[in-house]
Amino acid sequence: MAGQKKQSPPVRAGAGASDVAAPRISLWERLATPAPATRTVLTPERIAEVAVGIADAEGIEAVTMRRLATELGVAPMAAYRYVSGKDDLLELMVDRAYGELVAPEPGAGWRETLRSLAVATRELVLRHPWLVQLPSARAAVAPTPNRVAVAERGLRALSEAGLSADETMAAVDAVSSYVQGRTAAEVATRCLMAAQGAPGDADALRTSMAPEMTWLIRTGRYPAFHHYISTAQHKDNPQWQFETGLDCILDGLATRLHI
């Protein structure tokens, strides 16, 4: 009828803003504005410290929220005030580990900065081998304050050399990928040695693989590899291998990018 107000359709129960999924809030944003403290003295730093200790001693598989609560002496749900689950916990652990890296001296130059960070990262991974064995893809690549700080040092050193933003990131990624791949292989070799009951014994590892290697070499298809295993002087020196490969990459960057 004329003059009569048009009625709005009934509102469905539960409809409204709550229907829209809230954006995910970063772990680091949540930790920057913590909730009021409870009577239990528990901090993200303490959680990370204990979790890293478990992983260092027993492997990353031993780190569970229940085991963590037991070691901390708190109720199983207490840690969830700071971390929402395993991924958050792994990110805290990664960040604590990367906090051990010592920054190169200011003004060291792009090459010395990248080299120093790479060598220090290898040493870090060998102290905490679980860093290359993370069960979560997210934790393996997620940015954390200390992890980003490492990248920041490399990016800053290269940007001072006059490279573009794309060239700078490509160079940092090249070195980072080398470090990640080489240290993961070194950790895997150490794990295999330990599983055979001869940690650090390269001769024992070669003996265990002798049947496969002997057959392959006898086929005559791999003369260059045969020459390597017969004459190489640094087969059992992973640090020499790592640093020599690293220098090759840095030499290549210098030539390719004219720096």
PDB file of C-alpha atoms in Angstrom:
ATOM      1  CA  MET A   1       0.000   0.000   0.000  1.00  0.00           C
ATOM      2  CA  ALA A   2       1.111   3.568  -0.611  1.00  0.00           C
ATOM      3  CA  GLY A   3       2.995   5.047   2.301  1.00  0.00           C
ATOM      4  CA  GLN A   4       3.631   1.667   3.870  1.00  0.00           C
ATOM      5  CA  LYS A   5       7.281   0.943   4.666  1.00  0.00           C
ATOM      6  CA  LYS A   6       8.841  -1.921   2.815  1.00  0.00           C
ATOM      7  CA  GLN A   7       9.868  -4.592   5.281  1.00  0.00           C
ATOM      8  CA  SER A   8      13.428  -5.931   5.207  1.00  0.00           C
ATOM      9  CA  PRO A   9      13.871  -9.665   4.790  1.00  0.00           C
ATOM     10  CA  PRO A  10      14.411 -11.529   8.055  1.00  0.00           C
ATOM     11  CA  VAL A  11      18.005 -11.786   9.157  1.00  0.00           C
ATOM     12  CA  ARG A  12      19.269 -15.336   9.220  1.00  0.00           C
ATOM     13  CA  ALA A  13      20.522 -16.352  12.639  1.00  0.00           C
ATOM     14  CA  GLY A  14      24.277 -16.192  12.800  1.00  0.00           C
ATOM     15  CA  ALA A  15      24.607 -14.159   9.591  1.00  0.00           C
ATOM     16  CA  GLY A  16      26.682 -11.011   9.401  1.00  0.00           C
ATOM     17  CA  ALA A  17      30.319 -10.157   9.897  1.00  0.00           C
ATOM     18  CA  SER A  18      30.961 -13.513  11.543  1.00  0.00           C
ATOM     19  CA  ASP A  19      30.287 -15.198   8.184  1.00  0.00           C
ATOM     20  CA  VAL A  20      33.470 -13.662   6.788  1.00  0.00           C
ATOM     21  CA  ALA A  21      36.599 -15.569   7.770  1.00  0.00           C
ATOM     22  CA  ALA A  22      38.866 -13.432   9.901  1.00  0.00           C
ATOM     23  CA  PRO A  23      42.319 -12.870   8.367  1.00  0.00           C
ATOM     24  CA  ARG A  24      45.072 -15.018   9.836  1.00  0.00           C
ATOM     25  CA  ILE A  25      47.208 -13.088  12.300  1.00  0.00           C
ATOM     26  CA  SER A  26      50.930 -13.762  12.180  1.00  0.00           C
ATOM     27  CA  LEU A  27      52.560 -15.493  15.134  1.00  0.00           C
ATOM     28  CA  TRP A  28      54.969 -12.579  15.373  1.00  0.00           C
ATOM     29  CA  GLU A  29      52.182  -9.978  15.466  1.00  0.00           C
ATOM     30  CA  ARG A  30      50.454 -11.900  18.244  1.00  0.00           C
ATOM     31  CA  LEU A  31      53.656 -12.159  20.254  1.00  0.00           C
ATOM     32  CA  ALA A  32      54.256  -8.424  19.859  1.00  0.00           C
ATOM     33  CA  THR A  33      50.963  -7.755  21.706  1.00  0.00           C
ATOM     34  CA  PRO A  34      50.734 -10.534  24.284  1.00  0.00           C
ATOM     35  CA  ALA A  35      47.716 -11.202  26.414  1.00  0.00           C
ATOM     36  CA  PRO A  36      47.893 -10.413  30.141  1.00  0.00           C
ATOM     37  CA  ALA A  37      50.218 -12.785  31.940  1.00  0.00           C
ATOM     38  CA  THR A  38      48.839 -15.712  33.880  1.00  0.00           C
ATOM     39  CA  ARG A  39      50.214 -16.998  37.134  1.00  0.00           C
ATOM     40  CA  THR A  40      52.382 -19.482  35.236  1.00  0.00           C
ATOM     41  CA  VAL A  41      55.666 -17.918  34.208  1.00  0.00           C
ATOM     42  CA  LEU A  42      55.879 -19.033  30.596  1.00  0.00           C
ATOM     43  CA  THR A  43      57.344 -17.060  27.714  1.00  0.00           C
ATOM     44  CA  PRO A  44      57.845 -17.663  23.981  1.00  0.00           C
ATOM     45  CA  GLU A  45      61.605 -17.601  24.601  1.00  0.00           C
ATOM     46  CA  ARG A  46      61.331 -20.342  27.236  1.00  0.00           C
ATOM     47  CA  ILE A  47      59.079 -22.445  24.989  1.00  0.00           C
ATOM     48  CA  ALA A  48      61.549 -22.164  22.113  1.00  0.00           C
ATOM     49  CA  GLU A  49      64.538 -22.919  24.358  1.00  0.00           C
ATOM     50  CA  VAL A  50      63.024 -26.136  25.670  1.00  0.00           C
ATOM     51  CA  ALA A  51      61.765 -27.262  22.262  1.00  0.00           C
ATOM     52  CA  VAL A  52      65.170 -26.686  20.660  1.00  0.00           C
ATOM     53  CA  GLY A  53      66.803 -28.662  23.460  1.00  0.00           C
ATOM     54  CA  ILE A  54      64.499 -31.620  22.799  1.00  0.00           C
ATOM     55  CA  ALA A  55      65.147 -31.479  19.039  1.00  0.00           C
ATOM     56  CA  ASP A  56      68.917 -31.228  19.481  1.00  0.00           C
ATOM     57  CA  ALA A  57      69.016 -34.211  21.821  1.00  0.00           C
ATOM     58  CA  GLU A  58      66.414 -36.512  20.297  1.00  0.00           C
ATOM     59  CA  GLY A  59      65.481 -35.230  16.843  1.00  0.00           C
ATOM     60  CA  ILE A  60      62.640 -33.117  15.551  1.00  0.00           C
ATOM     61  CA  GLU A  61      60.167 -36.032  15.755  1.00  0.00           C
ATOM     62  CA  ALA A  62      60.434 -35.943  19.557  1.00  0.00           C
ATOM     63  CA  VAL A  63      59.043 -32.402  19.712  1.00  0.00           C
ATOM     64  CA  THR A  64      55.318 -32.548  20.462  1.00  0.00           C
ATOM     65  CA  MET A  65      53.067 -30.172  22.352  1.00  0.00           C
ATOM     66  CA  ARG A  66      52.505 -32.797  25.049  1.00  0.00           C
ATOM     67  CA  ARG A  67      56.226 -33.495  25.463  1.00  0.00           C
ATOM     68  CA  LEU A  68      56.890 -29.765  25.551  1.00  0.00           C
ATOM     69  CA  ALA A  69      54.326 -29.254  28.302  1.00  0.00           C
ATOM     70  CA  THR A  70      55.903 -32.059  30.327  1.00  0.00           C
ATOM     71  CA  GLU A  71      59.380 -30.538  30.038  1.00  0.00           C
ATOM     72  CA  LEU A  72      58.042 -27.083  30.921  1.00  0.00           C
ATOM     73  CA  GLY A  73      56.109 -28.447  33.892  1.00  0.00           C
ATOM     74  CA  VAL A  74      52.818 -26.903  32.763  1.00  0.00           C
ATOM     75  CA  ALA A  75      49.391 -28.138  31.767  1.00  0.00           C
ATOM     76  CA  PRO A  76      49.223 -29.492  28.189  1.00  0.00           C
ATOM     77  CA  MET A  77      47.129 -26.509  27.033  1.00  0.00           C
ATOM     78  CA  ALA A  78      49.311 -23.813  28.628  1.00  0.00           C
ATOM     79  CA  ALA A  79      51.661 -23.393  25.657  1.00  0.00           C
ATOM     80  CA  TYR A  80      48.694 -22.739  23.358  1.00  0.00           C
ATOM     81  CA  ARG A  81      48.489 -19.282  24.884  1.00  0.00           C
ATOM     82  CA  TYR A  82      51.558 -18.450  22.794  1.00  0.00           C
ATOM     83  CA  VAL A  83      51.513 -20.955  19.921  1.00  0.00           C
ATOM     84  CA  SER A  84      48.426 -22.201  18.132  1.00  0.00           C
ATOM     85  CA  GLY A  85      49.967 -25.503  17.141  1.00  0.00           C
ATOM     86  CA  LYS A  86      53.006 -27.364  15.819  1.00  0.00           C
ATOM     87  CA  ASP A  87      53.702 -24.957  12.939  1.00  0.00           C
ATOM     88  CA  ASP A  88      53.902 -21.995  15.308  1.00  0.00           C
ATOM     89  CA  LEU A  89      56.187 -23.960  17.614  1.00  0.00           C
ATOM     90  CA  LEU A  90      58.514 -24.878  14.753  1.00  0.00           C
ATOM     91  CA  GLU A  91      58.694 -21.232  13.664  1.00  0.00           C
ATOM     92  CA  LEU A  92      59.674 -20.226  17.199  1.00  0.00           C
ATOM     93  CA  MET A  93      62.392 -22.880  17.182  1.00  0.00           C
ATOM     94  CA  VAL A  94      63.750 -21.782  13.800  1.00  0.00           C
ATOM     95  CA  ASP A  95      63.826 -18.174  14.933  1.00  0.00           C
ATOM     96  CA  ARG A  96      65.691 -19.019  18.123  1.00  0.00           C
ATOM     97  CA  ALA A  97      68.273 -21.020  16.187  1.00  0.00           C
ATOM     98  CA  TYR A  98      68.877 -18.262  13.636  1.00  0.00           C
ATOM     99  CA  GLY A  99      69.339 -15.844  16.499  1.00  0.00           C
ATOM    100  CA  GLU A 100      72.689 -17.571  17.148  1.00  0.00           C
ATOM    101  CA  LEU A 101      74.209 -16.260  13.912  1.00  0.00           C
ATOM    102  CA  VAL A 102      76.792 -13.559  14.456  1.00  0.00           C
ATOM    103  CA  ALA A 103      76.516 -10.669  12.010  1.00  0.00           C
ATOM    104  CA  PRO A 104      79.583  -9.795   9.914  1.00  0.00           C
ATOM    105  CA  GLU A 105      81.290  -6.539  10.765  1.00  0.00           C
ATOM    106  CA  PRO A 106      79.721  -3.459   9.117  1.00  0.00           C
ATOM    107  CA  GLY A 107      81.485  -2.443   5.927  1.00  0.00           C
ATOM    108  CA  ALA A 108      82.856  -5.938   5.308  1.00  0.00           C
ATOM    109  CA  GLY A 109      81.773  -5.808   1.652  1.00  0.00           C
ATOM    110  CA  TRP A 110      79.239  -7.903  -0.215  1.00  0.00           C
ATOM    111  CA  ARG A 111      81.471 -10.947  -0.776  1.00  0.00           C
ATOM    112  CA  GLU A 112      82.781 -11.251   2.760  1.00  0.00           C
ATOM    113  CA  THR A 113      79.283 -10.655   4.135  1.00  0.00           C
ATOM    114  CA  LEU A 114      77.693 -13.419   2.037  1.00  0.00           C
ATOM    115  CA  ARG A 115      80.604 -15.779   2.684  1.00  0.00           C
ATOM    116  CA  SER A 116      80.561 -15.176   6.425  1.00  0.00           C
ATOM    117  CA  LEU A 117      76.800 -15.704   6.631  1.00  0.00           C
ATOM    118  CA  ALA A 118      77.006 -18.895   4.551  1.00  0.00           C
ATOM    119  CA  VAL A 119      79.792 -20.433   6.657  1.00  0.00           C
ATOM    120  CA  ALA A 120      78.004 -19.467   9.875  1.00  0.00           C
ATOM    121  CA  THR A 121      74.742 -20.948   8.585  1.00  0.00           C
ATOM    122  CA  ARG A 122      76.445 -24.269   7.826  1.00  0.00           C
ATOM    123  CA  GLU A 123      77.830 -24.355  11.362  1.00  0.00           C
ATOM    124  CA  LEU A 124      74.370 -23.497  12.694  1.00  0.00           C
ATOM    125  CA  VAL A 125      72.725 -26.359  10.796  1.00  0.00           C
ATOM    126  CA  LEU A 126      75.348 -28.847  11.969  1.00  0.00           C
ATOM    127  CA  ARG A 127      74.572 -27.798  15.566  1.00  0.00           C
ATOM    128  CA  HIS A 128      70.840 -28.051  14.905  1.00  0.00           C
ATOM    129  CA  PRO A 129      70.427 -30.615  12.089  1.00  0.00           C
ATOM    130  CA  TRP A 130      66.638 -30.570  12.464  1.00  0.00           C
ATOM    131  CA  LEU A 131      66.705 -27.205  10.648  1.00  0.00           C
ATOM    132  CA  VAL A 132      66.938 -29.146   7.373  1.00  0.00           C
ATOM    133  CA  GLN A 133      64.549 -31.892   8.536  1.00  0.00           C
ATOM    134  CA  LEU A 134      61.479 -29.824   9.430  1.00  0.00           C
ATOM    135  CA  PRO A 135      58.239 -31.802   8.981  1.00  0.00           C
ATOM    136  CA  SER A 136      56.296 -28.687   7.999  1.00  0.00           C
ATOM    137  CA  ALA A 137      56.734 -27.026   4.602  1.00  0.00           C
ATOM    138  CA  ARG A 138      55.452 -23.808   6.102  1.00  0.00           C
ATOM    139  CA  ALA A 139      58.018 -23.768   8.904  1.00  0.00           C
ATOM    140  CA  ALA A 140      60.775 -24.577   6.414  1.00  0.00           C
ATOM    141  CA  VAL A 141      60.199 -21.348   4.475  1.00  0.00           C
ATOM    142  CA  ALA A 142      58.196 -19.045   6.755  1.00  0.00           C
ATOM    143  CA  PRO A 143      59.794 -15.678   7.524  1.00  0.00           C
ATOM    144  CA  THR A 144      60.782 -15.168  11.154  1.00  0.00           C
ATOM    145  CA  PRO A 145      62.461 -12.084  12.630  1.00  0.00           C
ATOM    146  CA  ASN A 146      65.932 -13.622  12.931  1.00  0.00           C
ATOM    147  CA  ARG A 147      65.722 -15.498   9.630  1.00  0.00           C
ATOM    148  CA  VAL A 148      64.718 -12.321   7.786  1.00  0.00           C
ATOM    149  CA  ALA A 149      67.502 -10.434   9.586  1.00  0.00           C
ATOM    150  CA  VAL A 150      70.041 -12.803   8.002  1.00  0.00           C
ATOM    151  CA  ALA A 151      68.618 -12.137   4.537  1.00  0.00           C
ATOM    152  CA  GLU A 152      68.555  -8.416   5.324  1.00  0.00           C
ATOM    153  CA  ARG A 153      72.306  -8.388   5.911  1.00  0.00           C
ATOM    154  CA  GLY A 154      73.004  -9.999   2.561  1.00  0.00           C
ATOM    155  CA  LEU A 155      70.531  -7.816   0.686  1.00  0.00           C
ATOM    156  CA  ARG A 156      71.923  -4.660   2.226  1.00  0.00           C
ATOM    157  CA  ALA A 157      75.525  -5.587   1.390  1.00  0.00           C
ATOM    158  CA  LEU A 158      74.631  -6.297  -2.243  1.00  0.00           C
ATOM    159  CA  SER A 159      72.456  -3.219  -2.641  1.00  0.00           C
ATOM    160  CA  GLU A 160      75.455  -1.147  -1.572  1.00  0.00           C
ATOM    161  CA  ALA A 161      77.319  -2.698  -4.518  1.00  0.00           C
ATOM    162  CA  GLY A 162      74.884  -0.989  -6.872  1.00  0.00           C
ATOM    163  CA  LEU A 163      72.719  -3.956  -7.923  1.00  0.00           C
ATOM    164  CA  SER A 164      69.036  -3.737  -8.745  1.00  0.00           C
ATOM    165  CA  ALA A 165      66.473  -5.205  -6.345  1.00  0.00           C
ATOM    166  CA  ASP A 166      65.959  -8.256  -8.605  1.00  0.00           C
ATOM    167  CA  GLU A 167      69.685  -8.924  -9.003  1.00  0.00           C
ATOM    168  CA  THR A 168      70.219  -8.502  -5.274  1.00  0.00           C
ATOM    169  CA  MET A 169      67.586 -11.073  -4.329  1.00  0.00           C
ATOM    170  CA  ALA A 170      68.722 -13.497  -7.049  1.00  0.00           C
ATOM    171  CA  ALA A 171      72.269 -13.384  -5.681  1.00  0.00           C
ATOM    172  CA  VAL A 172      71.183 -13.876  -2.066  1.00  0.00           C
ATOM    173  CA  ASP A 173      68.885 -16.742  -3.102  1.00  0.00           C
ATOM    174  CA  ALA A 174      71.696 -18.424  -5.056  1.00  0.00           C
ATOM    175  CA  VAL A 175      73.958 -18.510  -2.020  1.00  0.00           C
ATOM    176  CA  SER A 176      71.117 -19.484   0.322  1.00  0.00           C
ATOM    177  CA  SER A 177      70.033 -22.366  -1.935  1.00  0.00           C
ATOM    178  CA  TYR A 178      73.600 -23.671  -2.103  1.00  0.00           C
ATOM    179  CA  VAL A 179      73.922 -23.568   1.682  1.00  0.00           C
ATOM    180  CA  GLN A 180      70.562 -25.278   2.169  1.00  0.00           C
ATOM    181  CA  GLY A 181      71.257 -28.074  -0.304  1.00  0.00           C
ATOM    182  CA  ARG A 182      74.849 -28.713   0.721  1.00  0.00           C
ATOM    183  CA  THR A 183      74.156 -28.774   4.449  1.00  0.00           C
ATOM    184  CA  ALA A 184      71.088 -30.999   3.981  1.00  0.00           C
ATOM    185  CA  ALA A 185      73.292 -33.520   2.159  1.00  0.00           C
ATOM    186  CA  GLU A 186      75.921 -33.307   4.890  1.00  0.00           C
ATOM    187  CA  VAL A 187      73.324 -33.863   7.607  1.00  0.00           C
ATOM    188  CA  ALA A 188      71.887 -36.844   5.696  1.00  0.00           C
ATOM    189  CA  THR A 189      75.369 -38.377   5.435  1.00  0.00           C
ATOM    190  CA  ARG A 190      75.942 -37.914   9.164  1.00  0.00           C
ATOM    191  CA  CYS A 191      72.583 -39.515   9.932  1.00  0.00           C
ATOM    192  CA  LEU A 192      73.455 -42.507   7.749  1.00  0.00           C
ATOM    193  CA  MET A 193      76.816 -42.907   9.488  1.00  0.00           C
ATOM    194  CA  ALA A 194      75.129 -42.754  12.883  1.00  0.00           C
ATOM    195  CA  ALA A 195      72.514 -45.303  11.827  1.00  0.00           C
ATOM    196  CA  GLN A 196      75.333 -47.679  10.887  1.00  0.00           C
ATOM    197  CA  GLY A 197      76.903 -47.221  14.294  1.00  0.00           C
ATOM    198  CA  ALA A 198      79.946 -45.398  12.967  1.00  0.00           C
ATOM    199  CA  PRO A 199      79.272 -41.656  13.264  1.00  0.00           C
ATOM    200  CA  GLY A 200      81.972 -39.623  11.561  1.00  0.00           C
ATOM    201  CA  ASP A 201      83.617 -42.677   9.988  1.00  0.00           C
ATOM    202  CA  ALA A 202      83.724 -42.054   6.240  1.00  0.00           C
ATOM    203  CA  ASP A 203      85.576 -45.331   5.606  1.00  0.00           C
ATOM    204  CA  ALA A 204      82.744 -47.272   7.221  1.00  0.00           C
ATOM    205  CA  LEU A 205      80.245 -45.446   5.023  1.00  0.00           C
ATOM    206  CA  ARG A 206      82.229 -46.253   1.881  1.00  0.00           C
ATOM    207  CA  THR A 207      82.468 -49.888   2.946  1.00  0.00           C
ATOM    208  CA  SER A 208      78.701 -50.094   3.352  1.00  0.00           C
ATOM    209  CA  MET A 209      78.224 -48.757  -0.184  1.00  0.00           C
ATOM    210  CA  ALA A 210      81.081 -50.706  -1.733  1.00  0.00           C
ATOM    211  CA  PRO A 211      78.941 -53.311  -3.563  1.00  0.00           C
ATOM    212  CA  GLU A 212      76.961 -50.646  -5.425  1.00  0.00           C
ATOM    213  CA  MET A 213      79.951 -48.423  -6.156  1.00  0.00           C
ATOM    214  CA  THR A 214      82.175 -51.302  -7.252  1.00  0.00           C
ATOM    215  CA  TRP A 215      79.597 -52.560  -9.734  1.00  0.00           C
ATOM    216  CA  LEU A 216      78.953 -49.082 -11.141  1.00  0.00           C
ATOM    217  CA  ILE A 217      82.638 -48.314 -11.629  1.00  0.00           C
ATOM    218  CA  ARG A 218      83.307 -51.678 -13.261  1.00  0.00           C
ATOM    219  CA  THR A 219      80.743 -50.915 -15.955  1.00  0.00           C
ATOM    220  CA  GLY A 220      83.220 -48.387 -17.340  1.00  0.00           C
ATOM    221  CA  ARG A 221      80.471 -45.802 -17.821  1.00  0.00           C
ATOM    222  CA  TYR A 222      81.773 -43.337 -15.241  1.00  0.00           C
ATOM    223  CA  PRO A 223      85.476 -42.670 -15.881  1.00  0.00           C
ATOM    224  CA  ALA A 224      85.408 -39.107 -14.517  1.00  0.00           C
ATOM    225  CA  PHE A 225      83.797 -40.262 -11.276  1.00  0.00           C
ATOM    226  CA  HIS A 226      86.273 -43.130 -11.066  1.00  0.00           C
ATOM    227  CA  HIS A 227      89.108 -40.636 -11.426  1.00  0.00           C
ATOM    228  CA  TYR A 228      87.625 -38.553  -8.612  1.00  0.00           C
ATOM    229  CA  ILE A 229      87.288 -41.346  -6.071  1.00  0.00           C
ATOM    230  CA  SER A 230      90.760 -42.645  -6.985  1.00  0.00           C
ATOM    231  CA  THR A 231      92.696 -39.383  -6.773  1.00  0.00           C
ATOM    232  CA  ALA A 232      90.751 -36.726  -4.803  1.00  0.00           C
ATOM    233  CA  GLN A 233      92.476 -35.440  -1.674  1.00  0.00           C
ATOM    234  CA  HIS A 234      89.501 -33.856   0.099  1.00  0.00           C
ATOM    235  CA  LYS A 235      86.815 -36.556  -0.050  1.00  0.00           C
ATOM    236  CA  ASP A 236      86.618 -36.611   3.751  1.00  0.00           C
ATOM    237  CA  ASN A 237      86.820 -32.871   4.301  1.00  0.00           C
ATOM    238  CA  PRO A 238      83.243 -31.517   4.065  1.00  0.00           C
ATOM    239  CA  GLN A 239      84.286 -28.065   5.233  1.00  0.00           C
ATOM    240  CA  TRP A 240      86.794 -27.763   2.382  1.00  0.00           C
ATOM    241  CA  GLN A 241      84.170 -29.012  -0.068  1.00  0.00           C
ATOM    242  CA  PHE A 242      81.596 -26.551   1.239  1.00  0.00           C
ATOM    243  CA  GLU A 243      83.852 -23.506   1.200  1.00  0.00           C
ATOM    244  CA  THR A 244      85.327 -24.314  -2.206  1.00  0.00           C
ATOM    245  CA  GLY A 245      81.869 -24.669  -3.739  1.00  0.00           C
ATOM    246  CA  LEU A 246      80.810 -21.459  -2.024  1.00  0.00           C
ATOM    247  CA  ASP A 247      83.781 -19.583  -3.473  1.00  0.00           C
ATOM    248  CA  CYS A 248      82.874 -20.853  -6.942  1.00  0.00           C
ATOM    249  CA  ILE A 249      79.384 -19.380  -6.550  1.00  0.00           C
ATOM    250  CA  LEU A 250      80.724 -16.070  -5.268  1.00  0.00           C
ATOM    251  CA  ASP A 251      83.219 -15.923  -8.148  1.00  0.00           C
ATOM    252  CA  GLY A 252      80.356 -16.528 -10.559  1.00  0.00           C
ATOM    253  CA  LEU A 253      78.234 -13.798  -8.988  1.00  0.00           C
ATOM    254  CA  ALA A 254      81.115 -11.340  -9.212  1.00  0.00           C
ATOM    255  CA  THR A 255      81.603 -12.082 -12.909  1.00  0.00           C
ATOM    256  CA  ARG A 256      77.919 -12.217 -13.838  1.00  0.00           C
ATOM    257  CA  LEU A 257      76.897  -9.095 -11.951  1.00  0.00           C
ATOM    258  CA  HIS A 258      80.120  -7.103 -12.552  1.00  0.00           C
ATOM    259  CA  ILE A 259      80.733  -6.424  -8.877  1.00  0.00           C
TER     260      ILE A 259
END
